[in-house]
Amino acid sequence: MDCAITLNAIAGYDSRDSTSLNLPSTDFTAGLTGDIKGVRIGIPREYFVEGMEPGVRSAVETAIKELEGLGASVEPVSLPTTEYALACYYIIAPSECSANLARYDGVKFGYSYQDTPDMWKAMETTRQLGFGPEVKRRIMLGTYALSAGYYDAYYLKAQQVRTLIRQDFDRVFEQVDALVTPTSPVVAFPLGEKMADPLQMYLIDVCTLPINIAGLPAMSVPCGFSEGLPVGMQLIGPHLSEERLLNMAYAYEQATEWHKARPGI
Amino acid sequence: MQYETVIGLEVHVQLHTRSKMFCGCPADYQAAEPNTRTCPVCLGLPGALPVINRRAVEYTVLTGLALNCRIPEFTKFDRKNYPYPDLMKGYQISQYDLPLALDGFLEIDGDTQLGLGRRRIGVERVHLEEDVAKLQHFPGEGYSLVDVNRSGVPLMEVVSKPDMRSAEEARQYLTLLHSIVQYLGVSTGNMQDGNFRCDANVSIRPVGSQILGTRTEVKNMNSFRAVYQALEYEVVRQREVIEDGGAVVQETRGWIEEREVTVSQRSKEYAHDYRYFPEPDLPPLRIGPERVAELAAELPEFAPQRSARFQADLALSGYDADLLAGSRSMANYFETTLTLAATAKEVANWMLGDLARLLNQDHREIDASPVTPQRLADLLALVADGTLSTSLAKTVLEEMYATGGEPADIVREQGLGQISDTGAIEAAVAEAIAANPKAVADYISGKDTAARFLMGQVMRLTKGQAQPELALRLVQEGLELQKTRGSLEP
């Protein structure tokens, strides 16, 4: 319900955003009946990865059973391009951000290193001191992926794979109305634990990145605990299916108590 | 060894839209105080997003059509990435591989001195991008200033094929391109103001060779004359380098107006890797054939065609026709005046003569003329019906220009109507004869020219308003009378 209310407030056409859809407005609270009888749910097997924590797996599987109990039908599906989504994202996003972050040069706003008469030195030092390591990492990745000689192999290829990922979803949504997956294969890790291994950190996103790539609506719904930490199940729908997703989450919430629970930490 | 010159031109044309390319800021930055035509978008502030200016796209398509280009159905914008303080976002939104127009041409007369006649100069592409901010440098002071007003103004880039073979051909191409964008009204095309900028790529090669020689890029030419001179200079320079046994270095050279030379600015082999990629904040555009047809229908008759028509239909000289067709506003003014019942030759004479003189004195364009086509036509009507002599009409024109008044009003207020009343002139004739006995005596003794002298006196006495032919006739009659009288006197 809260999500629906929030979405009502923030959804809508923005004439200053060229990527904003111009559609008549919807009341996202109006469809919250709690009735999901007949909704066809797909369970993509590629999202139940090998490295998945057992506690996460069981919580999500139990939740799926719950949805079945509420009248939804459940079937296995396959999205073979899922394994490429991570690489795809980690080429496209850093590439775009390497350009987006170019404006932070200390010339017109923000942190500005001034202790040198040389303009280029000032700009370089501003960015050297102003950006943190993860940001720098992504800027370097992105610059590399876009450079002459590498653009075709990386950025262009990633965008082409992106189309394939979208097509996979389009195909699956001809069979089912929504997909259910874990939001993350593991529960939250302690702060600072994965800093030395960024790749490990990137792997956590394996369930949510394909959604970004494909531009699909998705939401995470609390569905249990593992070792005292919360587990989320992810609902994914085709474009503009927010109402149905919200209703699925609403139905689940009406039947369970997880959304009211607090982690035992 | 005979060398052939190879020239290609890149012209950046600032589009005359009301707002900037990707935001709603006013695009007229010339007269504004620094940094008063800005917003988060053209300042490149975090989070600001671009929105395409439709008119700028239309202007670019129109220009492409006028240049006989193909308008592809699918086009997009790309980011051109490089750091510089005048580039607010650290990238310029431009077009890389799918521009708005491709594969066009312009027909020039050709450099007859080289034995080259009328032919096509290829236009590689026309694309759209945003302009950058303006930097003001203070050498030695340790700072430079940034004026962001110009940042984001729409810029249309026209890239020719390297088909020009001399500075003269480059001049012809530029002149024609300039005339076209002016005629379309997409730009004021003023080189001095910076709305029509030209960079040239120049190389030479042995005559008959199919391989292009090493080229240099020449920049900083701020007038048509500068382009001509710079190209002439650069060709000679390159030839001398080669004849001295050296090789032309691929580089950017700036034209130094005061010294009339080009000077190396930076080595072009350091070509920046711009890391072009499609602009993710803007959807691609689909310009369907229906829309292209609509825009094609908006194309006006351009200068060469209009001039040809003036010559054929109105019997104007080539020289006059070219001048009148030279700008869209001139040509429109001319044709409007003609519809108000004036004759072509008359209008042409007045427009290219006295009116042009007055406008030039003020550095005014004909659009800003206080003498409207209607008023000019009215003035010419007064000459045609005998109310005004030509010389009087010139005086009235000056007054019309100064005050913006109607010719009929001015004539009435200043009593300037030509006097054709015989009685009134006779009085002046009598006065002139009485005051100039020597002239009378000259006439009687056979000097007919004395009549003209006396006619001049009559004109002076009537403040130029006497109808000249009538004045002369009456003077002659008066003198004949004197003759007869004289012969009757004892």
Short mmCIF file of N, CA and C in Angstrom, two decimals, chain A residues 7-8 11-14 20-28 240 242-243:
data_model
loop_
_atom_site.label_atom_id
_atom_site.label_comp_id
_atom_site.label_asym_id
_atom_site.label_seq_id
_atom_site.Cartn_x
_atom_site.Cartn_y
_atom_site.Cartn_z
N LEU A 7 4.10 5.66 -5.30
CA LEU A 7 4.15 5.65 -6.76
C LEU A 7 3.14 6.65 -7.34
N ASN A 8 1.97 6.71 -6.74
CA ASN A 8 0.99 7.71 -7.17
C ASN A 8 1.59 9.11 -7.15
N ALA A 11 4.85 9.10 -9.89
CA ALA A 11 4.72 8.68 -11.29
C ALA A 11 4.13 9.81 -12.11
N GLY A 12 4.43 9.83 -13.40
CA GLY A 12 3.86 10.85 -14.27
C GLY A 12 4.88 11.40 -15.24
N TYR A 13 4.36 12.10 -16.23
CA TYR A 13 5.20 12.64 -17.30
C TYR A 13 6.02 13.83 -16.81
N ASP A 14 7.31 13.86 -17.20
CA ASP A 14 8.17 15.00 -16.90
C ASP A 14 8.66 15.55 -18.24
N SER A 20 11.00 10.17 -20.27
CA SER A 20 9.77 9.99 -19.48
C SER A 20 8.59 9.68 -20.38
N LEU A 21 7.79 8.69 -20.00
CA LEU A 21 6.63 8.31 -20.81
C LEU A 21 5.47 9.25 -20.55
N ASN A 22 4.78 9.61 -21.62
CA ASN A 22 3.63 10.49 -21.47
C ASN A 22 2.35 9.66 -21.54
N LEU A 23 1.89 9.21 -20.40
CA LEU A 23 0.70 8.36 -20.34
C LEU A 23 -0.30 8.96 -19.37
N PRO A 24 -1.57 8.61 -19.54
CA PRO A 24 -2.55 9.10 -18.55
C PRO A 24 -2.21 8.52 -17.19
N SER A 25 -2.51 9.28 -16.14
CA SER A 25 -2.08 8.82 -14.82
C SER A 25 -2.98 7.70 -14.30
N THR A 26 -2.36 6.88 -13.46
CA THR A 26 -3.06 5.72 -12.90
C THR A 26 -3.12 5.88 -11.39
N ASP A 27 -4.19 5.39 -10.78
CA ASP A 27 -4.22 5.32 -9.33
C ASP A 27 -3.76 3.92 -8.94
N PHE A 28 -2.53 3.85 -8.47
CA PHE A 28 -1.96 2.54 -8.19
C PHE A 28 -2.56 1.86 -6.95
N LEU A 240 5.06 -1.61 -17.58
CA LEU A 240 3.78 -1.02 -17.18
C LEU A 240 2.84 -2.01 -16.48
N GLU A 242 2.97 -2.40 -13.15
CA GLU A 242 3.11 -2.06 -11.72
C GLU A 242 1.88 -2.42 -10.89
N GLU A 243 0.71 -2.20 -11.47
CA GLU A 243 -0.51 -2.47 -10.70
C GLU A 243 -0.60 -3.93 -10.29
#
